Amino acid sequence: MSLENLSCQKSFGGWHKRYKHRSAVLDCEMVFAVYLPPQAEQGGTLPVLYWLSGLTCTDENFMQKAGAQRLAAELGLIIVAPDTSPRGPQVPADPDGAWDFGLGAGFYLNATQAPWAQHYRMHDYVVHELPQLIEAHFPASQARSISGHSMGGHGALVCALRNPGRYRAVSAFSPISHPMDCPWGEKAFSRYLGEERAKWREWDATVLLETAGERLPLLIDQGDRDDFLETQLKPEALAQAAKAAGHPITLRLQPGYDHSYYFIASFIDDHLRHHAQALK
Amino acid sequence: MSLENLSCQKSFGGWHKRYKHRSAVLDCEMVFAVYLPPQAEQGGTLPVLYWLSGLTCTDENFMQKAGAQRLAAELGLIIVAPDTSPRGPQVPADPDGAWDFGLGAGFYLNATQAPWAQHYRMHDYVVHELPQLIEAHFPASQARSISGHSMGGHGALVCALRNPGRYRAVSAFSPISHPMDCPWGEKAFSRYLGEERAKWREWDATVLLETAGERLPLLIDQGDRDDFLETQLKPEALAQAAKAAGHPITLRLQPGYDHSYYFIASFIDDHLRHHAQALK
């Protein structure tokens, strides 16, 4: 597994680096970004926070806009930001050119339906292949945690809930909390997974909470002026499921905030501290 | 002078807002961004930091990437980010479509040559018209300071040096320090100001330092892995002029940093504190 370095920029005494590599899982070339805090040059290994971005994003949005590096440098956290779908000319896109399915919209699941199943396996990429790569090439320990925004918030919750023991902490900003029951999720799941709704349950955080194998506390921030709150995100479904299952959850409805990175930047420090505490 | 609000996003308890207005000075419609910290809702007035961006930027780059809102919210600083040139279909652009002249490259001066002189008057817009607008429409005091990056670093230095008493503090990241003596500056000045180089001296920070009417301390950060350092930026010329004139300057050469917003974000807090201290 070789990595090609694309860029390297000093940031808060550490380094923001972008890499290209061949993904066996996704059967295409992928780009990811990693933030290495200053402590990465001190000889030991550091815990890793995986950040999953939302629809239309790449590895760049979070690294440019969230302002996470300042505190990550202080806490000694590596941050890894993968892309949001497989990429490349051979990867099928939405036939209508929509932005909410296909390229930029992998939904962090393993597709089972043609023509998507060959490349759209973002769950296995994020949970298995990418950490292997990170732990082989960087001073990264196996202490992992995961967070994300919107589609990536869904991804973070699902990756953690499906893989007990693999992450020490999980959090999300404005997650698509119950994708089986919203237009974005219904569109994506019906194509990636087929029309049989029973199969969708394995990829829905609200459903997965019912039978969660571990009680990883969920920290969720959600803006109350988010245009997608009622139609797509539905955090109350997740909160109800958590309550019913006795699963620890902190759902903070942040007054006045929207769906943007201005919102994420405002609360990213709380999330970094939540992760760092569990990772240390 | 009326303002049309384009967007409004909560950020660190305050608000990031974008506005469109008709500029009489530039004879076109302009967009600017303002960050209003939480203290802006408490009834008094607050000091204002003007941020001038670099070539190709708009009001958005700094607000999205510098991570300044966190500390501005703590310090109670309003931040205003204008665009980098006049805009619109009636504004002449570089005839070859270049990115380093014309649209996105107003160089914060008042052009004297046709066809540029009608619209390209960014100095007067930034120094006079925009603050009037800000102080009329927002809870802004007349305590002003100014900073910027690259072309905007040049702009900040020149605006401060040409207008003694108008700003309480000035700083710059990677400024074009001696534009008369670099390709970007020579191209811009020869077109905006004509071929007579004596006229250029009024818009060159290194030259203006010789006769500066006040001794505003200059804080300048410069990355030593900045690709433009030797050919375009030349901070050593500014430092030498400051030394010769006995003008206070702190020029920090930051090892490993480049010309990007990853660099700016890493040191923006120091600049905000520098400004806040002078503004209070």
Coordinates of C-alpha atoms in Angstrom, one line a residue:
Chain A
M1 CA 0.0 0.0 0.0
S2 CA 1.9 3.1 -1.2
L3 CA 1.0 6.7 -0.7
E4 CA 1.7 9.6 -3.0
N5 CA 2.1 12.9 -1.2
L6 CA 0.2 15.7 -3.0
S7 CA 0.8 18.6 -0.6
C8 CA 2.2 19.5 2.7
Q9 CA 1.4 22.7 4.6
K10 CA 2.5 23.7 8.1
S11 CA -0.4 24.4 10.4
F12 CA -0.2 25.2 14.1
G13 CA 3.3 23.7 14.4
G14 CA 2.1 20.5 12.8
W15 CA 1.4 19.5 9.2
H16 CA -1.6 19.3 7.0
K17 CA -0.8 16.7 4.3
R18 CA -2.8 15.3 1.4
Y19 CA -2.2 11.9 -0.1
K20 CA -3.3 9.9 -3.1
H21 CA -3.5 6.1 -3.1
R22 CA -5.0 3.1 -4.8
S23 CA -7.9 1.8 -2.8
A24 CA -8.4 -2.0 -3.2
V25 CA -11.7 -1.8 -1.4
L26 CA -13.1 1.0 -3.6
D27 CA -11.3 -0.1 -6.7
C28 CA -10.2 3.4 -7.6
E29 CA -7.7 6.1 -6.6
M30 CA -8.6 8.1 -3.5
V31 CA -7.3 11.2 -1.9
F32 CA -7.4 11.8 1.9
A33 CA -6.0 14.5 4.2
V34 CA -4.3 14.1 7.5
Y35 CA -3.4 16.6 10.1
L36 CA -0.3 15.6 12.1
P37 CA 0.0 17.7 15.3
P38 CA 3.5 18.8 16.4
Q39 CA 3.7 15.8 18.8
A40 CA 3.8 13.5 15.8
E41 CA 7.5 14.3 15.5
Q42 CA 8.3 13.3 19.0
G43 CA 8.8 9.5 18.4
G44 CA 5.7 7.9 19.9
T45 CA 2.2 7.2 18.5
L46 CA -0.9 9.4 18.7
P47 CA -4.6 8.7 18.7
V48 CA -6.6 9.3 15.5
L49 CA -9.9 11.1 15.0
Y50 CA -11.6 10.2 11.7
W51 CA -13.7 12.9 10.3
L52 CA -16.5 12.1 7.7
S53 CA -17.7 15.0 5.7
G54 CA -21.2 15.6 4.2
L55 CA -22.7 15.6 0.8
T56 CA -20.7 17.2 -2.0
C57 CA -17.6 17.6 0.2
T58 CA -14.1 16.2 -0.3
D59 CA -11.2 15.8 2.2
E60 CA -10.7 19.6 2.0
N61 CA -13.8 21.2 3.5
F62 CA -13.2 20.2 7.1
M63 CA -9.5 20.9 7.0
Q64 CA -10.0 24.4 5.5
K65 CA -13.1 25.5 7.4
A66 CA -13.5 23.8 10.8
G67 CA -10.6 25.4 12.6
A68 CA -9.8 22.1 14.3
Q69 CA -6.0 22.2 14.0
R70 CA -5.5 24.7 16.8
L71 CA -6.8 22.5 19.5
A72 CA -5.7 19.2 17.8
A73 CA -2.2 20.6 18.0
E74 CA -2.7 21.3 21.7
L75 CA -4.3 17.9 22.4
G76 CA -1.9 15.8 20.3
L77 CA -4.6 14.4 18.1
I78 CA -4.1 13.2 14.5
I79 CA -7.1 14.0 12.3
V80 CA -7.9 12.0 9.1
A81 CA -10.4 13.3 6.6
P82 CA -11.3 10.9 3.8
D83 CA -13.2 11.8 0.7
T84 CA -17.0 11.3 0.7
S85 CA -17.3 8.7 -2.1
P86 CA -15.2 6.7 -4.5
R87 CA -13.9 8.9 -7.3
G88 CA -12.7 8.7 -10.9
P89 CA -13.9 8.3 -14.5
Q90 CA -14.7 4.6 -14.0
V91 CA -16.9 5.2 -10.9
P92 CA -20.6 5.5 -11.8
A93 CA -22.3 8.8 -10.9
D94 CA -25.9 9.8 -10.5
P95 CA -27.5 9.4 -13.9
D96 CA -29.2 12.8 -13.5
G97 CA -26.1 14.5 -12.2
A98 CA -27.7 15.0 -8.8
W99 CA -25.5 16.2 -5.9
D100 CA -27.1 14.0 -3.3
F101 CA -26.3 10.6 -4.7
G102 CA -23.2 9.0 -6.2
L103 CA -20.0 11.0 -6.4
G104 CA -19.6 13.0 -3.2
A105 CA -22.4 11.0 -1.7
G106 CA -21.2 7.5 -0.8
F107 CA -23.2 7.5 2.5
Y108 CA -20.5 5.4 4.2
L109 CA -22.1 2.1 3.4
N110 CA -21.3 -1.0 1.4
A111 CA -23.5 -1.0 -1.7
T112 CA -25.0 -4.3 -2.8
Q113 CA -26.7 -3.3 -6.1
A114 CA -25.3 -3.0 -9.6
P115 CA -23.7 -0.7 -10.8
W116 CA -22.8 0.7 -7.4
A117 CA -21.5 -2.4 -5.6
Q118 CA -18.1 -2.5 -7.3
H119 CA -16.9 0.9 -6.0
Y120 CA -19.3 2.2 -3.4
R121 CA -17.9 0.5 -0.3
M122 CA -17.1 3.5 1.8
H123 CA -17.9 1.7 5.1
D124 CA -15.1 -0.8 4.6
Y125 CA -12.8 1.8 3.3
V126 CA -13.3 4.1 6.3
V127 CA -13.5 1.4 9.0
H128 CA -10.8 -1.0 7.7
E129 CA -8.6 0.0 4.7
L130 CA -7.9 3.6 5.6
P131 CA -7.0 3.0 9.3
Q132 CA -4.6 0.2 8.1
L133 CA -3.0 2.7 5.8
I134 CA -2.8 5.4 8.5
E135 CA -1.4 3.1 11.1
A136 CA 1.2 1.8 8.7
H137 CA 2.4 5.1 7.4
F138 CA 2.0 7.6 10.3
P139 CA 2.8 7.7 14.0
A140 CA -0.8 6.6 14.7
S141 CA -1.8 4.4 17.5
Q142 CA -4.9 2.1 17.3
A143 CA -6.8 4.4 19.6
R144 CA -9.4 5.6 17.1
S145 CA -12.5 7.8 17.3
I146 CA -14.9 9.1 14.7
S147 CA -17.0 12.1 14.0
G148 CA -18.7 13.8 11.0
H149 CA -21.2 16.2 9.6
S150 CA -24.6 15.6 8.1
M151 CA -24.1 12.5 5.8
G152 CA -20.8 12.2 7.6
G153 CA -22.6 12.4 11.0
H154 CA -24.7 9.5 9.9
G155 CA -21.5 7.8 8.7
A156 CA -19.8 8.3 12.1
L157 CA -22.7 7.0 14.1
V158 CA -23.2 3.9 11.8
C159 CA -19.4 3.1 11.7
A160 CA -19.3 3.2 15.5
L161 CA -22.5 1.4 16.1
R162 CA -21.7 -1.4 13.6
N163 CA -18.2 -2.0 15.0
P164 CA -18.2 -2.3 18.8
G165 CA -14.8 -1.9 20.3
R166 CA -13.3 -0.3 17.2
Y167 CA -13.8 3.4 18.3
R168 CA -13.2 4.9 21.7
A169 CA -15.6 7.8 21.0
V170 CA -18.1 9.0 18.5
S171 CA -19.8 12.4 17.9
A172 CA -21.7 14.1 15.1
F173 CA -22.8 17.5 13.8
S174 CA -26.2 17.6 12.3
P175 CA -26.3 13.9 11.4
I176 CA -28.8 12.3 9.0
S177 CA -30.0 10.5 12.1
H178 CA -32.7 8.2 10.6
P179 CA -31.9 7.9 6.9
M180 CA -34.6 5.2 6.3
D181 CA -37.1 7.9 6.9
C182 CA -35.9 10.9 4.9
P183 CA -35.6 11.8 1.2
W184 CA -31.8 11.8 1.1
G185 CA -31.6 8.4 2.8
E186 CA -34.4 6.8 0.9
K187 CA -32.9 7.8 -2.4
A188 CA -29.4 6.6 -1.5
F189 CA -30.5 3.4 0.2
S190 CA -32.9 2.3 -2.5
R191 CA -30.2 2.5 -5.1
Y192 CA -27.2 1.3 -3.1
L193 CA -29.0 -1.4 -1.2
G194 CA -32.1 -2.1 -3.3
E195 CA -35.8 -1.7 -2.6
E196 CA -36.0 -4.2 0.3
R197 CA -36.3 -1.9 3.3
A198 CA -35.4 -4.6 5.8
K199 CA -31.8 -4.4 4.4
W200 CA -31.7 -0.7 5.1
R201 CA -31.9 -1.2 8.8
E202 CA -28.2 -2.2 9.1
W203 CA -27.2 1.3 8.0
D204 CA -29.6 3.4 10.0
A205 CA -28.2 4.8 13.3
T206 CA -31.6 5.1 14.9
V207 CA -32.4 1.4 14.2
L208 CA -28.9 0.3 15.1
L209 CA -29.2 1.9 18.5
E210 CA -31.8 -0.7 19.5
T211 CA -29.3 -3.5 19.5
A212 CA -26.0 -1.6 20.0
G213 CA -23.3 -3.9 21.3
E214 CA -21.6 -1.2 23.4
R215 CA -22.8 1.9 25.1
L216 CA -20.5 4.5 23.5
P217 CA -21.9 7.9 24.6
L218 CA -23.2 9.9 21.7
L219 CA -22.4 13.6 21.5
I220 CA -24.5 15.4 18.9
D221 CA -24.7 19.1 18.1
Q222 CA -27.5 20.3 15.9
G223 CA -28.4 23.9 14.9
D224 CA -32.0 24.9 15.3
R225 CA -32.0 27.1 12.2
D226 CA -30.7 24.3 10.0
D227 CA -32.7 24.2 6.8
F228 CA -32.5 20.4 6.7
L229 CA -33.4 19.8 10.3
E230 CA -37.1 18.7 9.9
T231 CA -37.0 17.0 6.5
Q232 CA -33.7 15.2 6.5
L233 CA -31.9 15.1 9.8
K234 CA -34.5 14.1 12.5
P235 CA -32.3 13.9 15.5
E236 CA -35.4 13.5 17.7
A237 CA -35.8 10.0 16.2
L238 CA -32.3 9.1 17.4
A239 CA -32.9 10.7 20.8
Q240 CA -36.0 8.6 21.3
A241 CA -34.3 5.4 20.2
A242 CA -31.5 6.2 22.6
K243 CA -33.9 6.8 25.4
A244 CA -35.8 3.6 24.6
A245 CA -32.6 1.6 24.5
G246 CA -31.0 3.3 27.6
H247 CA -28.1 4.4 25.4
P248 CA -26.3 7.5 26.6
I249 CA -26.8 10.5 24.4
T250 CA -26.1 14.2 24.6
L251 CA -28.1 16.0 21.9
R252 CA -27.5 19.7 22.0
L253 CA -29.9 21.9 20.0
Q254 CA -27.8 25.0 19.4
P255 CA -30.1 28.1 19.0
G256 CA -29.6 30.2 15.9
Y257 CA -27.0 27.9 14.1
D258 CA -27.4 26.6 10.6
H259 CA -26.0 23.6 8.7
S260 CA -22.7 25.3 7.7
Y261 CA -19.1 25.1 8.7
Y262 CA -19.6 28.3 10.7
F263 CA -21.7 26.1 13.0
I264 CA -19.1 23.3 13.1
A265 CA -16.3 25.7 13.8
S266 CA -18.2 27.1 16.7
F267 CA -18.4 23.8 18.5
I268 CA -15.5 21.7 17.2
D269 CA -13.5 22.3 20.3
D270 CA -16.1 20.6 22.5
H271 CA -16.0 17.6 20.2
L272 CA -12.2 17.4 20.1
R273 CA -12.1 17.4 23.9
H274 CA -14.8 14.7 24.0
H275 CA -12.7 12.6 21.7
A276 CA -9.4 13.4 23.3
Q277 CA -10.7 12.4 26.8
A278 CA -11.8 9.0 25.6
L279 CA -8.6 8.5 23.5
K280 CA -6.1 9.2 26.2
Chain B
M1 CA -26.4 54.4 1.7
S2 CA -28.6 51.2 1.9
L3 CA -27.4 47.7 2.5
E4 CA -29.0 44.5 1.3
N5 CA -28.4 41.5 3.5
L6 CA -27.3 38.4 1.5
S7 CA -26.8 35.9 4.3
C8 CA -26.6 35.6 8.1
Q9 CA -24.9 32.7 9.9
K10 CA -24.4 32.3 13.6
S11 CA -20.7 31.9 14.5
F12 CA -19.3 31.6 18.0
G13 CA -22.3 33.2 19.5
G14 CA -22.1 36.2 17.1
W15 CA -23.1 36.6 13.5
H16 CA -21.3 36.3 10.1
K17 CA -23.2 38.5 7.7
R18 CA -22.8 39.4 4.0
Y19 CA -24.1 42.5 2.4
K20 CA -24.5 44.0 -1.0
H21 CA -24.5 47.8 -1.6
R22 CA -24.0 50.4 -4.2
S23 CA -20.5 51.9 -3.9
A24 CA -20.3 55.5 -5.1
V25 CA -16.5 55.5 -4.9
L26 CA -16.2 52.4 -7.0
D27 CA -19.2 53.1 -9.2
C28 CA -20.5 49.5 -8.9
E29 CA -22.2 47.1 -6.6
M30 CA -20.0 45.6 -3.9
V31 CA -20.3 42.7 -1.4
F32 CA -18.6 42.7 2.0
A33 CA -18.7 40.4 5.0
V34 CA -18.9 41.4 8.6
Y35 CA -18.4 39.4 11.7
L36 CA -20.3 40.7 14.7
P37 CA -19.2 39.2 18.0
P38 CA -21.8 38.4 20.7
Q39 CA -21.0 41.8 22.4
A40 CA -22.6 43.6 19.4
E41 CA -26.0 42.8 20.9
Q42 CA -25.2 44.5 24.2
G43 CA -26.0 48.1 23.3
G44 CA -22.6 49.8 23.0
T45 CA -20.2 50.2 20.2
L46 CA -17.2 47.9 19.4
P47 CA -13.8 48.5 17.6
V48 CA -13.5 47.3 14.1
L49 CA -10.7 45.4 12.4
Y50 CA -10.6 45.7 8.6
W51 CA -9.2 42.7 6.8
L52 CA -7.9 43.0 3.3
S53 CA -7.5 39.8 1.3
G54 CA -5.0 38.8 -1.4
L55 CA -5.1 38.3 -5.1
T56 CA -8.2 36.3 -6.4
C57 CA -9.9 36.4 -3.1
T58 CA -13.3 37.8 -2.2
D59 CA -14.9 38.7 1.2
E60 CA -15.3 34.9 1.8
N61 CA -11.7 33.5 2.1
F62 CA -10.8 35.0 5.4
M63 CA -14.2 34.4 7.0
Q64 CA -14.2 30.8 6.0
K65 CA -10.6 29.8 6.5
A66 CA -8.8 32.0 9.0
G67 CA -10.6 30.9 12.1
A68 CA -10.6 34.4 13.5
Q69 CA -14.2 34.4 14.9
R70 CA -13.4 32.4 18.0
L71 CA -11.0 34.9 19.4
A72 CA -12.9 37.9 17.9
A73 CA -15.9 36.7 19.9
E74 CA -13.9 36.6 23.0
L75 CA -12.2 40.0 22.5
G76 CA -15.4 41.8 21.3
L77 CA -13.9 42.7 17.9
I78 CA -16.0 43.4 14.8
I79 CA -14.2 42.2 11.7
V80 CA -15.0 43.6 8.2
A81 CA -13.8 41.9 5.0
P82 CA -14.3 43.8 1.8
D83 CA -13.9 42.3 -1.7
T84 CA -10.5 42.7 -3.4
S85 CA -11.6 44.9 -6.4
P86 CA -14.6 46.6 -7.9
R87 CA -16.9 44.0 -9.5
G88 CA -19.5 43.7 -12.1
P89 CA -20.0 43.5 -15.9
Q90 CA -19.2 47.2 -16.4
V91 CA -15.8 47.0 -14.5
P92 CA -12.9 46.4 -16.9
A93 CA -10.9 43.2 -16.3
D94 CA -7.4 42.2 -17.3
P95 CA -7.4 42.0 -21.2
D96 CA -5.7 38.7 -21.0
G97 CA -7.8 37.2 -18.3
A98 CA -4.9 37.2 -15.8
W99 CA -5.6 36.6 -12.1
D100 CA -3.0 39.1 -10.9
F101 CA -4.5 42.3 -12.3
G102 CA -8.0 43.7 -12.6
L103 CA -10.9 41.8 -11.0
G104 CA -9.8 40.3 -7.7
A105 CA -6.6 42.4 -7.9
G106 CA -7.5 46.0 -7.1
F107 CA -4.3 46.6 -5.1
Y108 CA -6.0 48.9 -2.7
L109 CA -5.0 52.0 -4.6
N110 CA -6.8 54.8 -6.5
A111 CA -6.1 54.3 -10.2
T112 CA -5.3 57.3 -12.3
Q113 CA -5.2 55.8 -15.8
A114 CA -8.0 54.9 -18.3
P115 CA -9.9 52.6 -18.3
W116 CA -9.2 51.8 -14.7
A117 CA -9.6 55.1 -13.0
Q118 CA -13.4 55.1 -13.1
H119 CA -13.8 52.0 -10.9
Y120 CA -10.5 51.0 -9.4
R121 CA -10.4 53.2 -6.3
M122 CA -10.1 50.6 -3.6
H123 CA -8.1 52.8 -1.3
D124 CA -10.9 55.3 -0.9
Y125 CA -13.4 52.6 -0.7
V126 CA -11.6 50.8 2.1
V127 CA -10.4 53.9 4.0
H128 CA -13.5 56.1 3.7
E129 CA -16.6 54.8 2.1
L130 CA -16.8 51.4 3.8
P131 CA -16.0 52.6 7.4
Q132 CA -18.8 55.2 6.9
L133 CA -21.2 52.5 6.0
I134 CA -20.0 50.2 8.8
E135 CA -20.2 53.0 11.4
A136 CA -23.7 54.0 10.2
H137 CA -25.2 50.5 10.1
F138 CA -23.5 48.5 12.9
P139 CA -22.6 49.0 16.5
A140 CA -19.1 50.1 15.4
S141 CA -17.0 52.7 17.1
Q142 CA -14.5 54.8 15.3
A143 CA -11.7 52.7 16.8
R144 CA -10.3 51.1 13.6
S145 CA -7.4 48.9 12.8
I146 CA -6.3 47.1 9.6
S147 CA -4.6 43.9 8.5
G148 CA -4.4 41.8 5.5
H149 CA -2.6 39.1 3.5
S150 CA -0.3 39.3 0.5
M151 CA -1.8 42.0 -1.8
G152 CA -4.0 42.8 1.2
G153 CA -1.0 43.0 3.5
H154 CA 0.4 45.7 1.1
G155 CA -3.1 47.3 1.3
A156 CA -3.1 47.3 5.1
L157 CA 0.3 48.8 5.4
V158 CA -0.3 51.5 2.7
C159 CA -3.8 52.4 4.1
A160 CA -2.3 52.9 7.5
L161 CA 0.9 54.7 6.4
R162 CA -1.0 57.1 4.1
N163 CA -3.6 58.0 6.7
P164 CA -2.0 58.8 10.1
G165 CA -4.4 58.8 12.9
R166 CA -7.0 56.8 11.1
Y167 CA -6.0 53.4 12.4
R168 CA -4.9 52.4 15.9
A169 CA -3.0 49.3 14.8
V170 CA -1.8 47.6 11.6
S171 CA -0.4 44.2 10.8
A172 CA 0.1 42.0 7.8
F173 CA 0.7 38.4 6.7
S174 CA 3.1 37.9 3.9
P175 CA 2.6 41.4 2.5
I176 CA 3.8 42.6 -0.9
S177 CA 6.2 44.8 0.9
H178 CA 7.8 46.7 -1.9
P179 CA 5.5 46.5 -4.9
M180 CA 7.6 48.9 -7.0
D181 CA 10.2 46.3 -7.1
C182 CA 8.3 43.0 -7.9
P183 CA 6.5 41.6 -10.9
W184 CA 3.0 41.8 -9.4
G185 CA 3.4 45.4 -8.3
E186 CA 5.1 46.5 -11.5
K187 CA 2.3 45.1 -13.6
A188 CA -0.4 46.6 -11.5
F189 CA 1.2 50.0 -10.9
S190 CA 2.2 50.5 -14.5
R191 CA -1.4 50.0 -15.6
Y192 CA -3.4 51.6 -12.7
L193 CA -1.0 54.5 -12.2
G194 CA 0.9 54.8 -15.5
E195 CA 4.5 54.4 -16.4
E196 CA 5.9 57.3 -14.4
R197 CA 7.5 55.4 -11.5
A198 CA 7.7 58.5 -9.3
K199 CA 3.9 58.2 -8.9
W200 CA 4.2 54.7 -7.7
R201 CA 6.0 55.8 -4.6
E202 CA 2.8 56.9 -2.9
W203 CA 1.6 53.4 -2.9
D204 CA 4.6 51.5 -1.8
A205 CA 4.9 50.7 1.9
T206 CA 8.7 50.5 1.9
V207 CA 8.9 54.0 0.4
L208 CA 6.1 55.4 2.6
L209 CA 7.9 54.3 5.7
E210 CA 10.6 56.8 5.0
T211 CA 8.3 59.7 5.7
A212 CA 5.6 58.1 7.8
G213 CA 3.6 60.7 9.8
E214 CA 3.1 58.4 12.8
R215 CA 5.0 55.5 14.4
L216 CA 2.4 52.8 14.3
P217 CA 4.2 49.5 15.3
L218 CA 4.1 47.1 12.4
L219 CA 3.5 43.4 13.1
I220 CA 4.3 41.2 10.2
D221 CA 4.3 37.4 9.9
Q222 CA 5.9 35.7 6.9
G223 CA 6.4 32.0 6.2
D224 CA 9.9 31.0 5.1
R225 CA 8.6 28.4 2.7
D226 CA 6.3 30.8 0.9
D227 CA 6.8 30.4 -2.8
F228 CA 6.4 34.1 -3.4
L229 CA 8.8 35.2 -0.7
E230 CA 11.8 36.1 -2.8
T231 CA 10.2 37.2 -6.0
Q232 CA 7.2 39.1 -4.9
L233 CA 7.0 39.8 -1.2
K234 CA 10.4 41.1 -0.1
P235 CA 9.8 41.8 3.6
E236 CA 13.5 42.5 4.1
A237 CA 13.2 45.7 2.1
L238 CA 10.4 46.9 4.4
A239 CA 12.5 45.9 7.5
Q240 CA 15.5 47.8 6.2
A241 CA 13.4 50.9 5.5
A242 CA 11.9 50.6 9.0
K243 CA 15.3 50.4 10.5
A244 CA 16.6 53.3 8.5
A245 CA 13.6 55.4 9.5
G246 CA 13.5 54.3 13.1
H247 CA 10.0 52.9 12.6
P248 CA 9.0 50.1 15.1
I249 CA 8.6 46.8 13.3
T250 CA 8.2 43.2 14.4
L251 CA 8.9 40.9 11.4
R252 CA 8.6 37.3 12.3
L253 CA 9.9 34.7 9.8
Q254 CA 7.9 31.6 10.6
P255 CA 9.8 28.5 9.8
G256 CA 8.1 25.9 7.5
Y257 CA 5.0 28.0 6.7
D258 CA 3.8 28.8 3.2
H259 CA 1.5 31.4 1.7
S260 CA -1.8 29.7 2.5
Y261 CA -4.6 30.3 5.0
Y262 CA -3.2 27.3 7.0
F263 CA -0.4 29.8 7.8
I264 CA -2.8 32.7 8.5
A265 CA -4.9 30.5 10.8
S266 CA -1.8 29.5 12.8
F267 CA -1.0 33.0 13.8
I268 CA -4.2 35.0 13.5
D269 CA -4.7 35.0 17.2
D270 CA -1.5 36.9 17.8
H271 CA -2.7 39.5 15.3
L272 CA -6.1 39.8 16.9
R273 CA -4.6 40.4 20.3
H274 CA -2.2 42.9 18.8
H275 CA -5.1 44.8 17.4
A276 CA -7.4 44.4 20.4
Q277 CA -4.8 45.8 22.7
A278 CA -4.4 49.0 20.6
L279 CA -8.1 49.3 20.1
K280 CA -9.2 49.1 23.7

